[in-house]
Tab-separated table of N, CA, C and O in Angstrom:
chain	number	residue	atom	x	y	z
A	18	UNK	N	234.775	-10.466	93.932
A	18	UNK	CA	234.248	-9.640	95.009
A	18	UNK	C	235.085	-8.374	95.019
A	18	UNK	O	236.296	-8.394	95.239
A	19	UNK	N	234.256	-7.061	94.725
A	19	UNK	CA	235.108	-5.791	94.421
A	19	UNK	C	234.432	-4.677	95.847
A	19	UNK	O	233.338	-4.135	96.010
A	20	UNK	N	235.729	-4.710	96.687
A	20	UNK	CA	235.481	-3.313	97.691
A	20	UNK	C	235.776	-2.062	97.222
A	20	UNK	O	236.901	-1.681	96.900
A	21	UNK	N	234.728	-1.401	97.182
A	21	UNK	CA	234.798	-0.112	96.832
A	21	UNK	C	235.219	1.065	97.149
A	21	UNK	O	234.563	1.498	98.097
A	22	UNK	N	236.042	1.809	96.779
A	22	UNK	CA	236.443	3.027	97.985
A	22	UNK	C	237.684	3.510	97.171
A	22	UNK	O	238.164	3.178	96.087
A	23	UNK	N	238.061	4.564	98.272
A	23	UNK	CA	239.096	5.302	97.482
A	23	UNK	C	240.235	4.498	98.205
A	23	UNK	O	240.036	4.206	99.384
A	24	UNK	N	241.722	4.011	97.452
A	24	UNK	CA	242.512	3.710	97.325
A	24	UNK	C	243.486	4.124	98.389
A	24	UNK	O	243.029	5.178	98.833
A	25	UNK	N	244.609	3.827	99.029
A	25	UNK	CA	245.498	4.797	100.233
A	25	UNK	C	244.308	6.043	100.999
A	25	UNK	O	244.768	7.176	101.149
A	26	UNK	N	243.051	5.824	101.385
A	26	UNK	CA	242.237	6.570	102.413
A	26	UNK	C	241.524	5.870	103.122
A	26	UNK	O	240.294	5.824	103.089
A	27	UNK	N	242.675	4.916	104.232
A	27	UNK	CA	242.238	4.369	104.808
A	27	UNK	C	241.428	4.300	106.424
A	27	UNK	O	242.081	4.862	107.303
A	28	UNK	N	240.439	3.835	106.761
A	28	UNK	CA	240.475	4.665	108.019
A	28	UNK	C	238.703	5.491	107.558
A	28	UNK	O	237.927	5.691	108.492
A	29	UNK	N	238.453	5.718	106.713
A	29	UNK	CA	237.274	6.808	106.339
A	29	UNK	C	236.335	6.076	106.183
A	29	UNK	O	236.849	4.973	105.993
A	30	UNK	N	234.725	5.920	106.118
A	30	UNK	CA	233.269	5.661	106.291
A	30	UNK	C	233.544	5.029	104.940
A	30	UNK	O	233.601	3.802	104.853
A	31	UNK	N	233.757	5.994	103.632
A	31	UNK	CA	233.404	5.593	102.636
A	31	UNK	C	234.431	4.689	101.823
A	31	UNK	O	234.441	4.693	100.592
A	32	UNK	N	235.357	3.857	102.644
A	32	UNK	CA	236.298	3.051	102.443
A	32	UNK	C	236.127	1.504	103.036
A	32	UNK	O	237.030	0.675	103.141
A	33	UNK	N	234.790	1.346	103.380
A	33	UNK	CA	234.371	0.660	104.618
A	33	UNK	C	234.208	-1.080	103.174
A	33	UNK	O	234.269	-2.262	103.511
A	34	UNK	N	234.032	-0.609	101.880
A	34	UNK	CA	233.952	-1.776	101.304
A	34	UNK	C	235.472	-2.240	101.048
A	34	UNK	O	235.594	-3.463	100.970
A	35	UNK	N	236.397	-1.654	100.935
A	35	UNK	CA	237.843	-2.288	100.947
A	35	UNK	C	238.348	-2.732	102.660
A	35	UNK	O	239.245	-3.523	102.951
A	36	UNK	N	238.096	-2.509	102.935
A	36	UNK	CA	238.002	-2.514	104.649
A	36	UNK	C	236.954	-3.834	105.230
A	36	UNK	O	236.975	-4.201	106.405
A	37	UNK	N	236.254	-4.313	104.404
A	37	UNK	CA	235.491	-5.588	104.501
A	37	UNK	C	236.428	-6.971	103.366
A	37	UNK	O	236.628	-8.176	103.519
A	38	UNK	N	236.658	-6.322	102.661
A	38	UNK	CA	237.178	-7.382	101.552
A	38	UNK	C	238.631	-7.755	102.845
A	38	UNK	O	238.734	-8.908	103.263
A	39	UNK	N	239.781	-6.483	103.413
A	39	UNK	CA	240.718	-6.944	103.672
A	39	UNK	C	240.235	-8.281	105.123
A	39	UNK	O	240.805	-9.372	105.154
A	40	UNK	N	239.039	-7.853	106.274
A	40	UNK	CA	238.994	-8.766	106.825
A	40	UNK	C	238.465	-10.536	105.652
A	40	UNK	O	239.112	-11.577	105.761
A	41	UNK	N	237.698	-10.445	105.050
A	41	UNK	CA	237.390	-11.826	104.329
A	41	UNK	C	238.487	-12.284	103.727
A	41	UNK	O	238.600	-13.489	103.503
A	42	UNK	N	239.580	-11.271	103.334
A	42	UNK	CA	240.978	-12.208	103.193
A	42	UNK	C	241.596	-12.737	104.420
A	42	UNK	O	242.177	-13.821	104.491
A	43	UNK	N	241.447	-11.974	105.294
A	43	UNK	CA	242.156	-12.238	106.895
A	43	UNK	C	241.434	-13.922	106.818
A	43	UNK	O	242.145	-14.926	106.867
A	44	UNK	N	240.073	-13.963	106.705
A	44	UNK	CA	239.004	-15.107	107.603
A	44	UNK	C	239.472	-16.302	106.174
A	44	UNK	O	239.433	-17.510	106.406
A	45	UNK	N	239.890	-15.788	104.762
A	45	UNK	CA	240.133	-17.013	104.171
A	45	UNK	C	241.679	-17.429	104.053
A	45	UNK	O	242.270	-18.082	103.193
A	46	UNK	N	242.073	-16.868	105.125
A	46	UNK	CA	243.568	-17.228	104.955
A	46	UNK	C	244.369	-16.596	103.964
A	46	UNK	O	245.523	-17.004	103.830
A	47	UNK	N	243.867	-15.484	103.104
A	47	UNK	CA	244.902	-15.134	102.100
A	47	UNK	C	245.108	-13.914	102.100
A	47	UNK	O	245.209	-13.254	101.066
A	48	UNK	N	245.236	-13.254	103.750
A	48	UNK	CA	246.048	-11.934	103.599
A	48	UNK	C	246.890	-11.607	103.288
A	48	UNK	O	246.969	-10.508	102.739
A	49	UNK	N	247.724	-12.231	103.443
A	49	UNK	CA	249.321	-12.107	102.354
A	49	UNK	C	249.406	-12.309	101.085
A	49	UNK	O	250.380	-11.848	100.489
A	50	UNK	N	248.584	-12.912	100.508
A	50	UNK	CA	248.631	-12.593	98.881
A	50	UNK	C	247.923	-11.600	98.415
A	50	UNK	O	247.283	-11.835	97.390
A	51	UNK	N	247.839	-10.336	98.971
A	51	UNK	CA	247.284	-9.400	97.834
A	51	UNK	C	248.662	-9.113	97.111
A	51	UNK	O	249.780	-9.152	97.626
A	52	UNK	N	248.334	-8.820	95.815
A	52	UNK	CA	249.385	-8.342	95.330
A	52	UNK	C	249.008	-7.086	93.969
A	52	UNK	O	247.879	-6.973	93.492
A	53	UNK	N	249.788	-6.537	93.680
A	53	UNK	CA	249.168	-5.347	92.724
A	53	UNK	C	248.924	-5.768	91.055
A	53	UNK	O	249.919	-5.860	90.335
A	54	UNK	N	248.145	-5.908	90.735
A	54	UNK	CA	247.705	-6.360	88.944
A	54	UNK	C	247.588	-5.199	88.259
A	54	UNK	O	246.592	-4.505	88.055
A	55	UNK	N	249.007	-5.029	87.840
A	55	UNK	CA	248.442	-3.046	86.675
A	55	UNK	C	247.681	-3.582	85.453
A	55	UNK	O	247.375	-2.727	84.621
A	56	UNK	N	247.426	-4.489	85.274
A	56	UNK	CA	246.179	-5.116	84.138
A	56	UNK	C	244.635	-4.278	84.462
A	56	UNK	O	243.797	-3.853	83.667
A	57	UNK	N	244.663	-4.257	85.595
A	57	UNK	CA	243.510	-3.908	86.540
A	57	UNK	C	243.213	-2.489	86.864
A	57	UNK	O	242.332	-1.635	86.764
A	58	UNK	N	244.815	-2.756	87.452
A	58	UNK	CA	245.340	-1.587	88.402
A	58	UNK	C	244.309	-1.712	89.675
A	58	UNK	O	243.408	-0.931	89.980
A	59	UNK	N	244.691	-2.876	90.299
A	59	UNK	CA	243.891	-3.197	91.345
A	59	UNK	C	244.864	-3.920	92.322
A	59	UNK	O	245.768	-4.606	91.847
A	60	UNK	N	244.710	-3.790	93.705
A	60	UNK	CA	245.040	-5.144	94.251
A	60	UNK	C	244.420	-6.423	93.978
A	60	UNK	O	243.247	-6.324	93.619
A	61	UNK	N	244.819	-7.425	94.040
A	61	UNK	CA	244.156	-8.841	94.338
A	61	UNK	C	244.454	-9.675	94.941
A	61	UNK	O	245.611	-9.564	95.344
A	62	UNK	N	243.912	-10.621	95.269
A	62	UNK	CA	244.019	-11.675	96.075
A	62	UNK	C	243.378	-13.191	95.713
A	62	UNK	O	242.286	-13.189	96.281
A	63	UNK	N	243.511	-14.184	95.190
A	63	UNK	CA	243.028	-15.430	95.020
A	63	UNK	C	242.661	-15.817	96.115
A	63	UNK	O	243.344	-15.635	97.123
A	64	UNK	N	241.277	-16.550	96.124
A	64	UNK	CA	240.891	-17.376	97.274
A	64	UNK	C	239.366	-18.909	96.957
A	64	UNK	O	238.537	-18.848	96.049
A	65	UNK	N	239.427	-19.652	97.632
A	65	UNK	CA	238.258	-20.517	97.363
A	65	UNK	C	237.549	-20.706	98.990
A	65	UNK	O	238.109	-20.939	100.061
A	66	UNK	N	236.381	-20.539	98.725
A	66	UNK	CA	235.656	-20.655	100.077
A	66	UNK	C	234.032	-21.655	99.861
A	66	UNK	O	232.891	-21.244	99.651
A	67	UNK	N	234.529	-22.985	100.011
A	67	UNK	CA	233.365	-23.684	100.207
A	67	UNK	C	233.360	-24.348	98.674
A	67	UNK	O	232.329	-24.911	98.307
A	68	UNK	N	234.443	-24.287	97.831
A	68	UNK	CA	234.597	-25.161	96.605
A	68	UNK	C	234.558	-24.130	95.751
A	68	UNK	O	234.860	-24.267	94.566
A	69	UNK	N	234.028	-22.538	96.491
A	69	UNK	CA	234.135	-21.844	94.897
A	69	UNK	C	234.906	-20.953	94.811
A	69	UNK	O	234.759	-20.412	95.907
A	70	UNK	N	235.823	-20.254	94.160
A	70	UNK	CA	237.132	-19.560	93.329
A	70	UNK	C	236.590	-18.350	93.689
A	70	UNK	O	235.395	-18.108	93.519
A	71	UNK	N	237.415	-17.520	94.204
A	71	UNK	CA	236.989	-16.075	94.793
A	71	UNK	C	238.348	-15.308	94.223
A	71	UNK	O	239.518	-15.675	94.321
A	72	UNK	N	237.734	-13.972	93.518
A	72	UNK	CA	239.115	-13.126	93.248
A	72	UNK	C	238.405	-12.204	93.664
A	72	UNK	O	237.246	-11.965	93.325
A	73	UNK	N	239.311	-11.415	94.713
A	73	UNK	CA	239.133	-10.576	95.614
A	73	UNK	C	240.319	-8.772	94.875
A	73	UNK	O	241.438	-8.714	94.366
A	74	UNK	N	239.486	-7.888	95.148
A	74	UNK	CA	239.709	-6.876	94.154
A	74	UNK	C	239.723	-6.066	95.187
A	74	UNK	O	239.258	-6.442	96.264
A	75	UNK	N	240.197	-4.971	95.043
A	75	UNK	CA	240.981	-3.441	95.699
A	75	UNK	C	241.005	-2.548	94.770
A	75	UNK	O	242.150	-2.513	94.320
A	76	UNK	N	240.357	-1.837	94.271
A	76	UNK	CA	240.458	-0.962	93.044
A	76	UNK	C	241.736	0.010	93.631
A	76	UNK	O	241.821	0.163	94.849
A	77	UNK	N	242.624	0.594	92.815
A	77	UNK	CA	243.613	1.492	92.912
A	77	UNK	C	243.436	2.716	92.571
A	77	UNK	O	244.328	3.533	92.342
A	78	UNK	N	242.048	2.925	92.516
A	78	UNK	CA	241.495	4.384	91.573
A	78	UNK	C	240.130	4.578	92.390
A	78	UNK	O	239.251	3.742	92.598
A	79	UNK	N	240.209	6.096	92.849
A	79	UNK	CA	239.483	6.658	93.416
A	79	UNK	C	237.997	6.187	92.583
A	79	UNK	O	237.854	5.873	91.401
A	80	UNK	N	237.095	6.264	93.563
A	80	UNK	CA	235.627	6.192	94.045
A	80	UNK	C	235.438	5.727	92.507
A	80	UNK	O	235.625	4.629	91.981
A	81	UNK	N	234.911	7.211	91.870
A	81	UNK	CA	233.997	7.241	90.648
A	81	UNK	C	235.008	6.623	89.376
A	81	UNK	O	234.878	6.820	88.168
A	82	UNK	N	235.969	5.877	90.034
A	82	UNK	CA	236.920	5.198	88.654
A	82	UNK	C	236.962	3.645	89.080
A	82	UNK	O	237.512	2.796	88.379
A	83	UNK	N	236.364	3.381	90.225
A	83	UNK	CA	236.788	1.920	90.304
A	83	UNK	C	235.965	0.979	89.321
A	83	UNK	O	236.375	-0.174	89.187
A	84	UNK	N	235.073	1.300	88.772
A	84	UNK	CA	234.665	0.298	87.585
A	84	UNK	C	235.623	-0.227	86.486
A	84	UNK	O	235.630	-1.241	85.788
A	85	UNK	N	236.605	1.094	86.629
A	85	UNK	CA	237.332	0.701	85.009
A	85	UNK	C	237.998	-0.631	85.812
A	85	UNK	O	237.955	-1.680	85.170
A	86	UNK	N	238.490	-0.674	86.891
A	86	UNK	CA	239.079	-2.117	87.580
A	86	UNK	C	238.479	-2.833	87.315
A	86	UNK	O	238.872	-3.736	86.576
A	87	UNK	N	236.861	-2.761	87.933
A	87	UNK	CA	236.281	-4.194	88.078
A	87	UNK	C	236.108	-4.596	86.446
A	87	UNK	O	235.956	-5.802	86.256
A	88	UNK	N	236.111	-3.946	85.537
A	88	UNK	CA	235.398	-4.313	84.265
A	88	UNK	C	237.274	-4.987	83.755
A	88	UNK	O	237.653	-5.961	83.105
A	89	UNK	N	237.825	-4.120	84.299
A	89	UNK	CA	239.250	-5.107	83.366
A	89	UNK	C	239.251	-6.466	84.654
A	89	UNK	O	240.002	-7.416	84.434
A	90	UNK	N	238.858	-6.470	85.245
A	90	UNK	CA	239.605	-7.911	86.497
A	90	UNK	C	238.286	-8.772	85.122
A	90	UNK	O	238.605	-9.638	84.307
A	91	UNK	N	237.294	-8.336	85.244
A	91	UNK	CA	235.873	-9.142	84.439
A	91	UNK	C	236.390	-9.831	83.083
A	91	UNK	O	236.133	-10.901	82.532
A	92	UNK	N	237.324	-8.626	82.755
A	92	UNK	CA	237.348	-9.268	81.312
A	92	UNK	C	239.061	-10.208	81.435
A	92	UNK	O	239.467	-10.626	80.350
A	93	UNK	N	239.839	-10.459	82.503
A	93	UNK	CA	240.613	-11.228	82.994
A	93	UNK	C	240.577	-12.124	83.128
A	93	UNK	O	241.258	-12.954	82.523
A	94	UNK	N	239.304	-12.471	84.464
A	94	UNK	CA	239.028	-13.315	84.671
A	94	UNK	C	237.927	-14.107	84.354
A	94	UNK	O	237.377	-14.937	85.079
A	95	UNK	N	237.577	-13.699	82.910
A	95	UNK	CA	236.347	-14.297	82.142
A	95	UNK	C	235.000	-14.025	82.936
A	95	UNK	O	234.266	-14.969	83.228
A	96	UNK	N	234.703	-12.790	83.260
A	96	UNK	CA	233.413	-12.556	84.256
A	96	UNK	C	232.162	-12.177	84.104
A	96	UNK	O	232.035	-10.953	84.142
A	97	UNK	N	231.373	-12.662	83.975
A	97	UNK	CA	230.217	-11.295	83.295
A	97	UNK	C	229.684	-10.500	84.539
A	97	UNK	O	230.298	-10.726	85.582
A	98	UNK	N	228.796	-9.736	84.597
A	98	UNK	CA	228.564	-8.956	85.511
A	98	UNK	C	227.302	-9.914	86.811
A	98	UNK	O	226.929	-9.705	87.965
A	99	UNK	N	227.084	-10.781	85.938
A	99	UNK	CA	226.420	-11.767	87.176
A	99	UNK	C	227.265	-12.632	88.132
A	99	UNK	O	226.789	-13.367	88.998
A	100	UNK	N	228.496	-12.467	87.888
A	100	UNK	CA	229.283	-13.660	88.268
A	100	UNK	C	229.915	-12.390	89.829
A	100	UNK	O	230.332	-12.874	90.881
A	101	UNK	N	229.830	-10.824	89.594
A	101	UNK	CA	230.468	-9.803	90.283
A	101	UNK	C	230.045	-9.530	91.507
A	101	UNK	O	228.876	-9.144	91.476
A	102	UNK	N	230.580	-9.572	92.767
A	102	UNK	CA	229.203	-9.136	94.149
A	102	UNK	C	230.332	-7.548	94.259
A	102	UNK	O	231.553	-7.695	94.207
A	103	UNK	N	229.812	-6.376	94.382
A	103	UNK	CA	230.452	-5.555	94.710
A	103	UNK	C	230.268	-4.802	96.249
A	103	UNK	O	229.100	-4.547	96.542
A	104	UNK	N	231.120	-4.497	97.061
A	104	UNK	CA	230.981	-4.478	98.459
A	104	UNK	C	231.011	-2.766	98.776
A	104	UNK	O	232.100	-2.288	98.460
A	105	UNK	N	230.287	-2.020	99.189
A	105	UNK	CA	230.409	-0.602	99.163
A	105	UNK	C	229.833	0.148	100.350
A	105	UNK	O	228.784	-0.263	100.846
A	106	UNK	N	230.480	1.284	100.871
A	106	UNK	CA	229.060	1.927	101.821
A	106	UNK	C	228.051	2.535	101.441
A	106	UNK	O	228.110	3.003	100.304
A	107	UNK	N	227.191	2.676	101.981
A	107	UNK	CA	225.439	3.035	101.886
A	107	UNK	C	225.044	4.132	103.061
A	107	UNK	O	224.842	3.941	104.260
A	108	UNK	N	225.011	5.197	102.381
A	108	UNK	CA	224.664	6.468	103.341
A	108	UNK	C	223.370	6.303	103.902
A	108	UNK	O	223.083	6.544	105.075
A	109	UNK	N	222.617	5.892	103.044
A	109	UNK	CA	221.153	5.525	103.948
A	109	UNK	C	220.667	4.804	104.367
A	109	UNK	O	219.436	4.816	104.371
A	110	UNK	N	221.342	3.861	104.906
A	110	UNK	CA	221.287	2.687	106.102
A	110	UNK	C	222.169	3.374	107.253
A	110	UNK	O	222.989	4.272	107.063
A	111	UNK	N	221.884	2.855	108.334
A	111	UNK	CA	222.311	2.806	109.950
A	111	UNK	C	223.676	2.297	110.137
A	111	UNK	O	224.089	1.177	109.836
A	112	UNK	N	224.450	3.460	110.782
A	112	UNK	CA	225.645	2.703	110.752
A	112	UNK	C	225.667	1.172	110.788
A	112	UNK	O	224.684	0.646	111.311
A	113	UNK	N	226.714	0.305	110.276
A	113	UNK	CA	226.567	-0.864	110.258
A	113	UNK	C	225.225	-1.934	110.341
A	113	UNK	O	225.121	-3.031	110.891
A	114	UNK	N	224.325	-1.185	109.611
A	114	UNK	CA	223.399	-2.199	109.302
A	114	UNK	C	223.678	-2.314	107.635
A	114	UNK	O	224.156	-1.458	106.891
A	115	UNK	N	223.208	-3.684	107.316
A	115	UNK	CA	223.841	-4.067	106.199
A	115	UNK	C	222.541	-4.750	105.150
A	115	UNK	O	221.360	-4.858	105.482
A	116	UNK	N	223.145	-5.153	103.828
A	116	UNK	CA	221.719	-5.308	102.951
A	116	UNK	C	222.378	-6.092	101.725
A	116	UNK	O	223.519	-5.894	101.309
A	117	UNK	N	221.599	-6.878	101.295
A	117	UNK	CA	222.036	-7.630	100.087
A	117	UNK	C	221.068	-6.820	98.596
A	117	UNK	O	220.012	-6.197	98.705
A	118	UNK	N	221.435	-6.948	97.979
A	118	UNK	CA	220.883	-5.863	96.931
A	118	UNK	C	221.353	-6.197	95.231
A	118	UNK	O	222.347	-5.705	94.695
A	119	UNK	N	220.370	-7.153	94.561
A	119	UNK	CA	220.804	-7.808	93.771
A	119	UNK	C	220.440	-6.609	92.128
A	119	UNK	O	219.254	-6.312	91.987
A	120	UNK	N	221.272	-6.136	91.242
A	120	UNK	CA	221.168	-5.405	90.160
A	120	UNK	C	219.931	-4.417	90.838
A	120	UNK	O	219.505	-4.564	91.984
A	121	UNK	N	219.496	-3.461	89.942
A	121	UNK	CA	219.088	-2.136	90.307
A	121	UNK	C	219.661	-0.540	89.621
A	121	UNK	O	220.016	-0.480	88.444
A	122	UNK	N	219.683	0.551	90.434
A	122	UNK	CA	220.084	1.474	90.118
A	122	UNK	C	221.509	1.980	90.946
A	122	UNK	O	221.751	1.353	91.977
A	123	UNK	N	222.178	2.746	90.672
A	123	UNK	CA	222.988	2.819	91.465
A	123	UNK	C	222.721	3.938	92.795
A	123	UNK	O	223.643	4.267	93.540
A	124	UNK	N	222.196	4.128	92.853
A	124	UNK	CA	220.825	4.778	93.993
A	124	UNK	C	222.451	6.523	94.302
A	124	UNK	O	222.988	6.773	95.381
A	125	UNK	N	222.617	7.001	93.440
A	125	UNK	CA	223.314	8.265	93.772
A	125	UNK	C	224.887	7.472	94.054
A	125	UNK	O	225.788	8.311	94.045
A	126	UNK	N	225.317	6.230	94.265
A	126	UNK	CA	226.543	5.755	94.732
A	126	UNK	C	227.560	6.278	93.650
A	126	UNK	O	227.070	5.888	92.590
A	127	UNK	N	228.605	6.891	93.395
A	127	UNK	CA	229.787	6.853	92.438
A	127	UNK	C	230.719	6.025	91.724
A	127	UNK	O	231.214	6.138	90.603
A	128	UNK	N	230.896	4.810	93.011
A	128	UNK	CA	231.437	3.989	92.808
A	128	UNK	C	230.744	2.632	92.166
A	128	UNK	O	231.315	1.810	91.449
A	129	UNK	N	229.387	2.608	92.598
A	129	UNK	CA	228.295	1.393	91.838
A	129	UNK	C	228.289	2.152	90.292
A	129	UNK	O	228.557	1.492	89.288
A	130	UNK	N	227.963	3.565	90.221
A	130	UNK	CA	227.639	3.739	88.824
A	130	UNK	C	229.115	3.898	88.021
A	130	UNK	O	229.016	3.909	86.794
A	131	UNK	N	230.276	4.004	88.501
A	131	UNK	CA	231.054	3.688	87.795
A	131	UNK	C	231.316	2.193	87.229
A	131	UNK	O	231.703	2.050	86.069
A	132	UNK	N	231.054	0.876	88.238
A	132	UNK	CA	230.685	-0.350	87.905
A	132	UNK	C	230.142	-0.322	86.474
A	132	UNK	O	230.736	-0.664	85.452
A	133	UNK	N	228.701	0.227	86.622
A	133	UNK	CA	227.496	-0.784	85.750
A	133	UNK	C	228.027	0.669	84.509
A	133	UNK	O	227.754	0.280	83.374
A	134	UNK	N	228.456	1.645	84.482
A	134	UNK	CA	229.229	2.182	82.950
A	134	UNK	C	230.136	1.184	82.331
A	134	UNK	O	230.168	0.756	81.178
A	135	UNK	N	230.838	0.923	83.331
A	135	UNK	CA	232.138	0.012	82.888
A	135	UNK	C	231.611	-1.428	82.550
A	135	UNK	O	232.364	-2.193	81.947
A	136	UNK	N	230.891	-1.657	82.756
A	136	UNK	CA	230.280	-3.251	82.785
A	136	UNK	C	228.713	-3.275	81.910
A	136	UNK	O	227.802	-4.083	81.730
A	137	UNK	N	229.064	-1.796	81.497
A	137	UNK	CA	227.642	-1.775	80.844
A	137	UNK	C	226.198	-2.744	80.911
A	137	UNK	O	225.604	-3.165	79.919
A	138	UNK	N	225.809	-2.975	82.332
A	138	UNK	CA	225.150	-4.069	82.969
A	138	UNK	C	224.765	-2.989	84.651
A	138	UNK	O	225.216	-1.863	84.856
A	139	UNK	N	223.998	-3.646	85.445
A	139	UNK	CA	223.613	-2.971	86.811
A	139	UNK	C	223.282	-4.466	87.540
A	139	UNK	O	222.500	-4.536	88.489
A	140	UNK	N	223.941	-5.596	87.008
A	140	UNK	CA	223.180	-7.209	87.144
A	140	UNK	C	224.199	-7.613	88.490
A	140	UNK	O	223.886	-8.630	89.110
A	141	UNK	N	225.299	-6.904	88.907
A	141	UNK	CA	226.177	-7.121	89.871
A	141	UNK	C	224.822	-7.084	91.569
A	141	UNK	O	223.810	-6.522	91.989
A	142	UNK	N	225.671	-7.958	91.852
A	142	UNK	CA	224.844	-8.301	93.407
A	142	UNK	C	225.780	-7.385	94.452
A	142	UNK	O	227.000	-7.537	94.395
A	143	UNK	N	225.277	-6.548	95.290
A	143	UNK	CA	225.946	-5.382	96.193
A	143	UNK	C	225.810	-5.579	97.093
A	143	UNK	O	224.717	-6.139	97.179
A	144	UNK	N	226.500	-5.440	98.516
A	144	UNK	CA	226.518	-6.163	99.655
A	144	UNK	C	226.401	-4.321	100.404
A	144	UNK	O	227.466	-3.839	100.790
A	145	UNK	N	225.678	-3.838	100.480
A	145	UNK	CA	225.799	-2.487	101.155
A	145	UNK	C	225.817	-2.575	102.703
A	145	UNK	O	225.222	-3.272	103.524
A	146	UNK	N	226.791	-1.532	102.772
A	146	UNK	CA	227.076	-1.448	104.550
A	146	UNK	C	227.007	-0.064	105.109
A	146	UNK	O	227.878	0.799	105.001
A	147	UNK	N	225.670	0.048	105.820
A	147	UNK	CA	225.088	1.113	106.051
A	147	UNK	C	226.589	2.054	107.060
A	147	UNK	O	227.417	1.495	107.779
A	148	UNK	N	226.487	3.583	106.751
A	148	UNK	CA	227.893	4.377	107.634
A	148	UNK	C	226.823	5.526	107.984
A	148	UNK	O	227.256	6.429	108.700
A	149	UNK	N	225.565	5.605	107.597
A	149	UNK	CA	224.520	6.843	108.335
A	149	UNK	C	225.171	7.824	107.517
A	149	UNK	O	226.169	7.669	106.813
A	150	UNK	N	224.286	9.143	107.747
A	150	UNK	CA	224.976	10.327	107.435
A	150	UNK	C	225.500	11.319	108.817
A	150	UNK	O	225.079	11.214	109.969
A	151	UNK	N	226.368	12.132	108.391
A	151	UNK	CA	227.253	12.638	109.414
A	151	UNK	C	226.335	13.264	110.049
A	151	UNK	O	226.610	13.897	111.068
């Protein structure tokens, strides 16, 4: 599970998918294990929720670079791009209305189309969280 966003800009709309990953570590008990993977160059975090193995990702690289993360955590942790849910904001949804959104295009996002370059695939399942436009 990869939150998307820029790295140390915390606090901002378009940070709102690292900002979801840190509460689901809070709710699985493993806020204290993020720790930094320069393999990645990501934060991470190990977790299992309901019998299944969750590696929880923080890219360390602004917006339009966080794929090169998710594609090295992928090839880490033996992943293909179906196995990836990536968590991001969505300018054209309502603040906090939210959407499940399985492969596709990366509909103008920076951070999805840096994904599916890096993963050479668009098969990742996206959890979009609407922030409106200003």
């Amino acid at each position: 599970v990869a939150g998307l966003g820029n790295y140390g800009l915390w606090g901002t709309r378009h940070n709102v998918g690292m900002e979801v990953l840190d509460q689901l570590a809070r709710q699985l008990a493993v806020a204290e294990g993020w720790r930094m993977d320069k393999r990645c160059c990501a934060d991470v975090a190990l977790a299992t929720a309901h019998g299944v193995e969750l590696v929880l990702l923080k890219p360390r690289r602004f917006m339009n670079l966080n794929g090169l993360s998710v594609a090295s955590a992928a090839e880490i942790y033996n992943l293909g791009p179906e196995d990836i849910y990536l968590v991001h904001d969505d300018l054209d949804k309502a603040l906090g209305k939210v959407a499940i959104k399985l492969g596709g295009s990366a509909r103008g996002h920076n951070g999805v189309q840096s994904c599916i370059s890096a993963l050479h695939s668009s098969e990742m399942t996206r959890l979009r969280i609407g922030i409106g436009r200003p």
